CSV table of C-alpha atoms in Angstrom, one decimal:
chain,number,residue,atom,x,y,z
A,227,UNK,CA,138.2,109.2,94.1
A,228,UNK,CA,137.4,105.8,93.8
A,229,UNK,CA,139.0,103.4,91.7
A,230,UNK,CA,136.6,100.8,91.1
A,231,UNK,CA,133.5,103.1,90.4
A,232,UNK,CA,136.0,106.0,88.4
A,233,UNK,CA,133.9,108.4,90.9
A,234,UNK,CA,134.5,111.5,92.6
A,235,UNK,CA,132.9,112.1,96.0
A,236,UNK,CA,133.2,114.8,98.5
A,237,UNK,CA,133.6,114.3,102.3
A,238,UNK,CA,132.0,116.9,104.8
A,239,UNK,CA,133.4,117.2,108.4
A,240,UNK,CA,131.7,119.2,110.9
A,241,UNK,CA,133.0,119.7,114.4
A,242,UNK,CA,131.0,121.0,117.6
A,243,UNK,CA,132.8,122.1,120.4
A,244,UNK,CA,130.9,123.5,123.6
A,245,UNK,CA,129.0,122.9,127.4
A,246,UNK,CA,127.2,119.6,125.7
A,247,UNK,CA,130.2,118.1,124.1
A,248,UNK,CA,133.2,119.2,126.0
A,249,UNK,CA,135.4,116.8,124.1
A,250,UNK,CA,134.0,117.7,120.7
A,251,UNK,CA,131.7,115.7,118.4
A,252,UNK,CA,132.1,115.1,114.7
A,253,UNK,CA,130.2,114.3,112.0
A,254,UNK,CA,131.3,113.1,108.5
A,255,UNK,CA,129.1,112.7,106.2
A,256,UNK,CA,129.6,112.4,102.3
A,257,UNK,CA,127.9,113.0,99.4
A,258,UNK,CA,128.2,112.2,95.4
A,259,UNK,CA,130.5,114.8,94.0
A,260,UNK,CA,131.0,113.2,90.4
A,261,UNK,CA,130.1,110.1,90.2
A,262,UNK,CA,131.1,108.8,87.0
A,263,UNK,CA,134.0,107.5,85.0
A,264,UNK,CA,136.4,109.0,84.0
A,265,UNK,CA,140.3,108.3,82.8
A,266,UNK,CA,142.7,108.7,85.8
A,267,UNK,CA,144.5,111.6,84.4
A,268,UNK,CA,141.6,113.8,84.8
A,269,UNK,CA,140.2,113.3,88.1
A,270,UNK,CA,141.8,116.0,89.4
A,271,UNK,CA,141.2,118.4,86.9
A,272,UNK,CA,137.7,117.2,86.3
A,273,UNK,CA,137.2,118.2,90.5
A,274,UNK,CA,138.5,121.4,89.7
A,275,UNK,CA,136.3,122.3,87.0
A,276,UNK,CA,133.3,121.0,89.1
A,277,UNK,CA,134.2,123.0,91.8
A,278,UNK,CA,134.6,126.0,89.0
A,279,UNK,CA,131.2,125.5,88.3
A,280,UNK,CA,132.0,124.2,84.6
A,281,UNK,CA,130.0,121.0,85.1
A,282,UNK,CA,126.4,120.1,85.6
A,283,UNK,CA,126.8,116.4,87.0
A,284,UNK,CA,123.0,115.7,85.9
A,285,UNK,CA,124.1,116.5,82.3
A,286,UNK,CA,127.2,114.8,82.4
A,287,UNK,CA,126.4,111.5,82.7
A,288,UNK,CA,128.1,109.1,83.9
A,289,UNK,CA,130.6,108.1,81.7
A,290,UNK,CA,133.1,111.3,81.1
A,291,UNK,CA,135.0,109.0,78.6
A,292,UNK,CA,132.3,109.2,76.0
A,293,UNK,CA,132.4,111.6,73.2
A,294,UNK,CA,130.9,115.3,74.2
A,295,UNK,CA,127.6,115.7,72.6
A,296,UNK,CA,126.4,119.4,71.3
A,297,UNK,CA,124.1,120.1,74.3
A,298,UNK,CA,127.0,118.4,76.9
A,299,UNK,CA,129.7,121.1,75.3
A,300,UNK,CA,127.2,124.0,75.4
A,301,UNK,CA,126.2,123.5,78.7
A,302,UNK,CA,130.1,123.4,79.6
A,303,UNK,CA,130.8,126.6,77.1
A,304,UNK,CA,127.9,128.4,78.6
A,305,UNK,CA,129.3,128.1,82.6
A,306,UNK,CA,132.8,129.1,81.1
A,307,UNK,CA,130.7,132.3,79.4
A,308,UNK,CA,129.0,133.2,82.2
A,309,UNK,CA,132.2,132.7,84.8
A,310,UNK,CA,134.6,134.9,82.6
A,311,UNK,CA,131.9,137.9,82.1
A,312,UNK,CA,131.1,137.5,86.0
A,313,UNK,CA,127.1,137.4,85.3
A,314,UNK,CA,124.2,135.3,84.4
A,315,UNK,CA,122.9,134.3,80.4
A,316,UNK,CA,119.7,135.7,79.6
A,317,UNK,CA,118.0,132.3,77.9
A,318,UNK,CA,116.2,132.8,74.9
A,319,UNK,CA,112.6,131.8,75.2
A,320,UNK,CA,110.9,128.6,75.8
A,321,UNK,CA,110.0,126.6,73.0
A,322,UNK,CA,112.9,128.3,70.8
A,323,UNK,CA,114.0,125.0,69.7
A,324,UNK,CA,111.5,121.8,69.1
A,325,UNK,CA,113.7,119.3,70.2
A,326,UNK,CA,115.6,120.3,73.7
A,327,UNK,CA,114.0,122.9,76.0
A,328,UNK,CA,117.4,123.3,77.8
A,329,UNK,CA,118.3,126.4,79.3
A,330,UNK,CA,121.7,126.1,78.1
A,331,UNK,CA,120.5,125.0,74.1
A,332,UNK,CA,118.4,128.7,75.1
A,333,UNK,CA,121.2,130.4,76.9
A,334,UNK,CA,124.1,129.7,74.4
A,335,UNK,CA,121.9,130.7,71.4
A,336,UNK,CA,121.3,134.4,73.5
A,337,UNK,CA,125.4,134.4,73.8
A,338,UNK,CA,125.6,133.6,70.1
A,339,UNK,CA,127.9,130.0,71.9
A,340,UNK,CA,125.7,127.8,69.8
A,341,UNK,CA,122.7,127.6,67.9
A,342,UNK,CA,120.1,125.5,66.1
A,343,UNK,CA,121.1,123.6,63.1
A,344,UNK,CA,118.0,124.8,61.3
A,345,UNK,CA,114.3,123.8,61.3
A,346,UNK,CA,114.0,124.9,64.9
A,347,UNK,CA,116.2,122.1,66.0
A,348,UNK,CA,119.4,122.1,67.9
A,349,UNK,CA,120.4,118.8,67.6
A,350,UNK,CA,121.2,118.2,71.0
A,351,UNK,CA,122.9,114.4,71.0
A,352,UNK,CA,124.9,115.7,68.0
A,353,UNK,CA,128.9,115.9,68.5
A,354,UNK,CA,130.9,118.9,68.5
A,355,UNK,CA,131.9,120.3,64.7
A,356,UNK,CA,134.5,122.0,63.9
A,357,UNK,CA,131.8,125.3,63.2
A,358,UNK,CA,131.3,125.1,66.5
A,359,UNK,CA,134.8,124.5,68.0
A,360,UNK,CA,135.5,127.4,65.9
A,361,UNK,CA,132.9,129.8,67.5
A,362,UNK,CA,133.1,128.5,70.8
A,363,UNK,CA,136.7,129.8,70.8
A,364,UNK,CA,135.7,133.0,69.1
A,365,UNK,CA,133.6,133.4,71.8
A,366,UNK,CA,135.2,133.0,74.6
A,367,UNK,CA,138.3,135.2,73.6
A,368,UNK,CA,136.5,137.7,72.1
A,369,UNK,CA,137.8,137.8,68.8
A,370,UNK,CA,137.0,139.9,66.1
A,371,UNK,CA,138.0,141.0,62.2
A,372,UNK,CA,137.4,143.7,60.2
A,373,UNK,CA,137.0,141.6,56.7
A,374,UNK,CA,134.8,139.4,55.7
A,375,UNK,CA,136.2,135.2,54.3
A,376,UNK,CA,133.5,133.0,52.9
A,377,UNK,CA,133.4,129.5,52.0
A,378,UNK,CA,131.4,127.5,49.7
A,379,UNK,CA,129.9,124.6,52.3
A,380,UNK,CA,129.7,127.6,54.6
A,381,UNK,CA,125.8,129.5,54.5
A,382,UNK,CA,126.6,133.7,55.0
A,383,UNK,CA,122.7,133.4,57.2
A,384,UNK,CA,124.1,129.8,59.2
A,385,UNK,CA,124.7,130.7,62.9
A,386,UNK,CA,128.3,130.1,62.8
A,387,UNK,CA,129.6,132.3,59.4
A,388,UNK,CA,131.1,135.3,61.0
A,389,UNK,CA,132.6,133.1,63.9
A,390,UNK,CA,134.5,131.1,61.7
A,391,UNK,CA,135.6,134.4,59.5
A,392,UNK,CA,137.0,135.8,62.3
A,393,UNK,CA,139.2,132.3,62.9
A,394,UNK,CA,140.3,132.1,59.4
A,395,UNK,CA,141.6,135.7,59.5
A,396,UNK,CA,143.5,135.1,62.6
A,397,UNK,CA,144.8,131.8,61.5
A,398,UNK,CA,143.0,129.7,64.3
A,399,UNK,CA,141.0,127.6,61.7
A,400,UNK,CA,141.6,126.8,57.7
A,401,UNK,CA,139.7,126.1,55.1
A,402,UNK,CA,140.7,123.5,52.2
A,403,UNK,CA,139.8,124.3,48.6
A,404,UNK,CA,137.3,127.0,49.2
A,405,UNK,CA,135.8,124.7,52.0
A,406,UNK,CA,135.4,124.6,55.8
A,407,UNK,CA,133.8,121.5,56.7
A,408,UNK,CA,131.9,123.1,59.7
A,409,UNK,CA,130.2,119.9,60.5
A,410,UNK,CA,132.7,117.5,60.4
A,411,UNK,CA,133.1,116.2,63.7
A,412,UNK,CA,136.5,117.3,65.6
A,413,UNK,CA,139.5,115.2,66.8
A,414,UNK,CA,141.5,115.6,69.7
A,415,UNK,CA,144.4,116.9,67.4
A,416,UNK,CA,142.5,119.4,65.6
A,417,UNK,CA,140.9,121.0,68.7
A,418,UNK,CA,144.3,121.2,70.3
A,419,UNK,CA,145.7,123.0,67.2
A,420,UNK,CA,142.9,125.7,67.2
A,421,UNK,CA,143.6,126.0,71.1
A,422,UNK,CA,147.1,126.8,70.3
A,423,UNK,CA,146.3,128.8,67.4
A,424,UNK,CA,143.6,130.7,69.5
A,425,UNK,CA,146.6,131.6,72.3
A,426,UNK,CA,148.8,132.6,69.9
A,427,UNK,CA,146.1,135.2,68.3
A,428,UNK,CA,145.6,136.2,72.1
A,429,UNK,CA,149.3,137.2,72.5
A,430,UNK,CA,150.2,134.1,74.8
A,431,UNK,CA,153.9,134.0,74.7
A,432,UNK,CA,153.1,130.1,74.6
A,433,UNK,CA,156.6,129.0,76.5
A,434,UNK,CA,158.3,131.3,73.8
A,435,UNK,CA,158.4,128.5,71.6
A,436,UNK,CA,159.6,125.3,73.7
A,437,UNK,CA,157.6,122.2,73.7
A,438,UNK,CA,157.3,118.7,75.0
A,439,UNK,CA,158.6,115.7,73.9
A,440,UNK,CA,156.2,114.0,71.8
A,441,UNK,CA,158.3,110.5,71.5
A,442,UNK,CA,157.3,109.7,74.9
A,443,UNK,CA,153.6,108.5,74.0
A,444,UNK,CA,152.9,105.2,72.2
A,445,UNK,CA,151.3,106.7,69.7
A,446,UNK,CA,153.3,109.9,68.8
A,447,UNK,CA,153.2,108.6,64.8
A,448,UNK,CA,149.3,109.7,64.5
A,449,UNK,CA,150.3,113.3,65.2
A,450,UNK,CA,150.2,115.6,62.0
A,451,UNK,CA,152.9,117.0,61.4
A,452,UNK,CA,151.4,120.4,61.5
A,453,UNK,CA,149.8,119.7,64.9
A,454,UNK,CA,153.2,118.8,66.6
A,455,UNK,CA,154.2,122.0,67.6
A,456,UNK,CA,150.9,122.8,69.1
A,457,UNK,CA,150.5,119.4,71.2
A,458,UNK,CA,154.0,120.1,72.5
A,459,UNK,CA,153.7,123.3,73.4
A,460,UNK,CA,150.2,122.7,75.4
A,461,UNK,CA,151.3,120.1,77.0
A,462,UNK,CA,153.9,122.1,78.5
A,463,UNK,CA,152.1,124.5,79.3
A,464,UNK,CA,149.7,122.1,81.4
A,465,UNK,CA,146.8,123.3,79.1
A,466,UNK,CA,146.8,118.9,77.5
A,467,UNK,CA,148.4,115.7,78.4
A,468,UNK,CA,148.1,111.9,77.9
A,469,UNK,CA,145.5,109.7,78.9
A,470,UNK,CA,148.0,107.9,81.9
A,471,UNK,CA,148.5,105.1,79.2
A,472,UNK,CA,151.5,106.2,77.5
A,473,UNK,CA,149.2,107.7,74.6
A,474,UNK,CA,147.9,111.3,73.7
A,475,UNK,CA,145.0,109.6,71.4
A,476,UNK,CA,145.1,112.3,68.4
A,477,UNK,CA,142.6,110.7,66.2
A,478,UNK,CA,139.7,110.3,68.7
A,479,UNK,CA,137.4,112.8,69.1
A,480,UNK,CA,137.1,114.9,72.5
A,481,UNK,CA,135.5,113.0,75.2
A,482,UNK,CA,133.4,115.3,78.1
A,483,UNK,CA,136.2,114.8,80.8
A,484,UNK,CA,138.7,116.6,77.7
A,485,UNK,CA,136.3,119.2,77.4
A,486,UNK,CA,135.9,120.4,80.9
A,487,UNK,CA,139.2,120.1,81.9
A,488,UNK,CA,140.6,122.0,78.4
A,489,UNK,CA,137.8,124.8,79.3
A,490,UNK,CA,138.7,125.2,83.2
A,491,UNK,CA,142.5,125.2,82.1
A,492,UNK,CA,141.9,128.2,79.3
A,493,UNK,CA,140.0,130.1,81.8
A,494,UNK,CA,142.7,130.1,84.5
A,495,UNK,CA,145.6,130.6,82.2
C-alpha cells in the first residue's frame, strides 16, 4: 500500500532456476492493483474484495472515499450475485437502458439487483436508496414472504415493490406513516441497521447478543438510538468498524470502499 498515493499495488516475483542460471535469476515486476484512495482502515479489506473479484478497478475510480453511485454499487452487487450462485449473469439486451449501456446496469436488471428508474433510464451517477439497499439485501439472501405490505410513495409496478415487502415483513426495513421513502439516499447508520436486521432474519446468532463499545469513537452521540445495538454488534462481529480516526461517521452516506468491503465481509460470514 502506499501512503502517499492511498494505492494498492501488487508485486510479482518469478524465479528461474536451471543449466543457464545455476544461481537463479529473479524478476520482480509490479503492477497497479488499486490504485486509488482510500481510508486506511480498508486497505486490507478493499485487497480482499479485489482479489474476491467484488471490484472492477476501471469502475471504481479513484477515489474509494466518495459516495457509491447506483451503477458503482450494482456492478459490486452484481460480482457478489454471481460469486454466491457460482455462475455468470445473463445481461439483458443492449440498448435496454438509454443512458448507460453497462453490462452490469443490463446484468443486475436480469437478476432483478437493480433496475431502471423509469423512462428507459437507469440513472447510473445516482446514489444508492434505501429501495435499493432494501432489494439488494433481499437479493442476496434470498428472502422471501408469503403476504403482500404496500406503501403509499411506493408504485405496486416500480422495480423494487415486492423486494421491499419482503423486508418490511421480516423487519429488515420500516416504513413511517404509510411511507417508505425508497429514494431517499442511505446513511451509514441505516445500512448498518438493515445489515443487522438482514442477519438476524437469516438466523445469525449475531454474538448472541453482545456488542461493542460504542463510547470509544468521537462521535458515538450521532448514533440512533435504535441503530446502537446493530453497530455494536457488527462491529464485533468484524462485519463494520471506524474510519482509523476515532469516529464511525453514522450520518454520512456509504462511500465505495464501505460498500465492497461490507459485501465481501457478508459473503464470507
Amino acid at each position: 500500500w502506499d501512503p502517499n498515493t492511498g494505492g494498492f499495488y501488487k508485486w510479482a516475483l518469478t524465479a528461474t532456476v536451471g543449466k543457464d542460471h545455476p544461481n537463479g535469476s529473479y524478476a520482480i515486476s509490479n503492477s497497479a492493483y488499486i490504485a486509488a484512495k482510500q481510508d486506511a482502515w480498508a486497505t486490507g479489506e478493499v485487497l480482499k474484495a479485489s482479489e474476491a473479484g467484488l471490484i472492477d478497478v476501471s469502475l471504481l475510480g479513484n477515489d474509494y472515499t466518495r459516495a457509491i453511485s447506483r451503477l458503482q454499487f450494482c456492478s459490486v452487487a452484481v460480482k457478489m450475485a454471481e460469486k454466491m450462485a457460482g455462475k455468470a449473469i445473463t445481461p439483458a439486451p443492449s440498448g435496454t437502458f438509454s443512458d448507460t449501456d453497462s453490462e452490469y446496469a443490463r446484468k443486475a436488471a436480469t437478476a432483478g439487483i437493480t433496475q431502471g428508474v423509469g423512462g428507459g433510464r437507469y440513472n447510473p451517477t445516482g446514489q444508492i436508496t434505501k429501495g435499493d439497499f432494501a432489494l439488494m439485501l433481499v437479493r442476496a439472501f434470498g428472502f422471501t414472504a408469503s403476504d403482500t405490505v404496500s406503501f403509499k410513495d411506493v408504485p405496486a409496478d416500480s422495480y423494487y415493490a415486492q423486494a421491499i415487502s419482503v423486508a418490511h415483513q421480516l423487519g429488515i426495513a420500516t416504513g413511517y406513516n404509510g411511507s417508505f421513502e425508497p429514494k431517499r439516499a442511505l446513511t451509514r447508520q441505516e445500512a448498518m441497521l438493515m445489515v443487522y436486521r438482514a442477519l438476524q432474519a437469516d438466523g445469525n446468532p449475531l454474538n448472541n447478543g453482545l456488542t461493542a463499545d460504542l463510547s470509544v469513537y468521537r462521535d458515538s452521540g450521532q448514533i440512533a438510538g435504535g441503530a446502537r445495538e446493530a453497530l455494536g454488534a457488527l462491529i464485533l462481529m468484524g462485519v463494520v468498524e471506524g474510519d482509523g480516526n476515532g469516529t464511525l461517521r453514522p450520518l454520512d452516506r456509504l462511500n465505495r470502499a464501505e460498500t465492497a468491503c461490507l459485501m465481501h465481509r457478508l459473503m464470507t460470514l
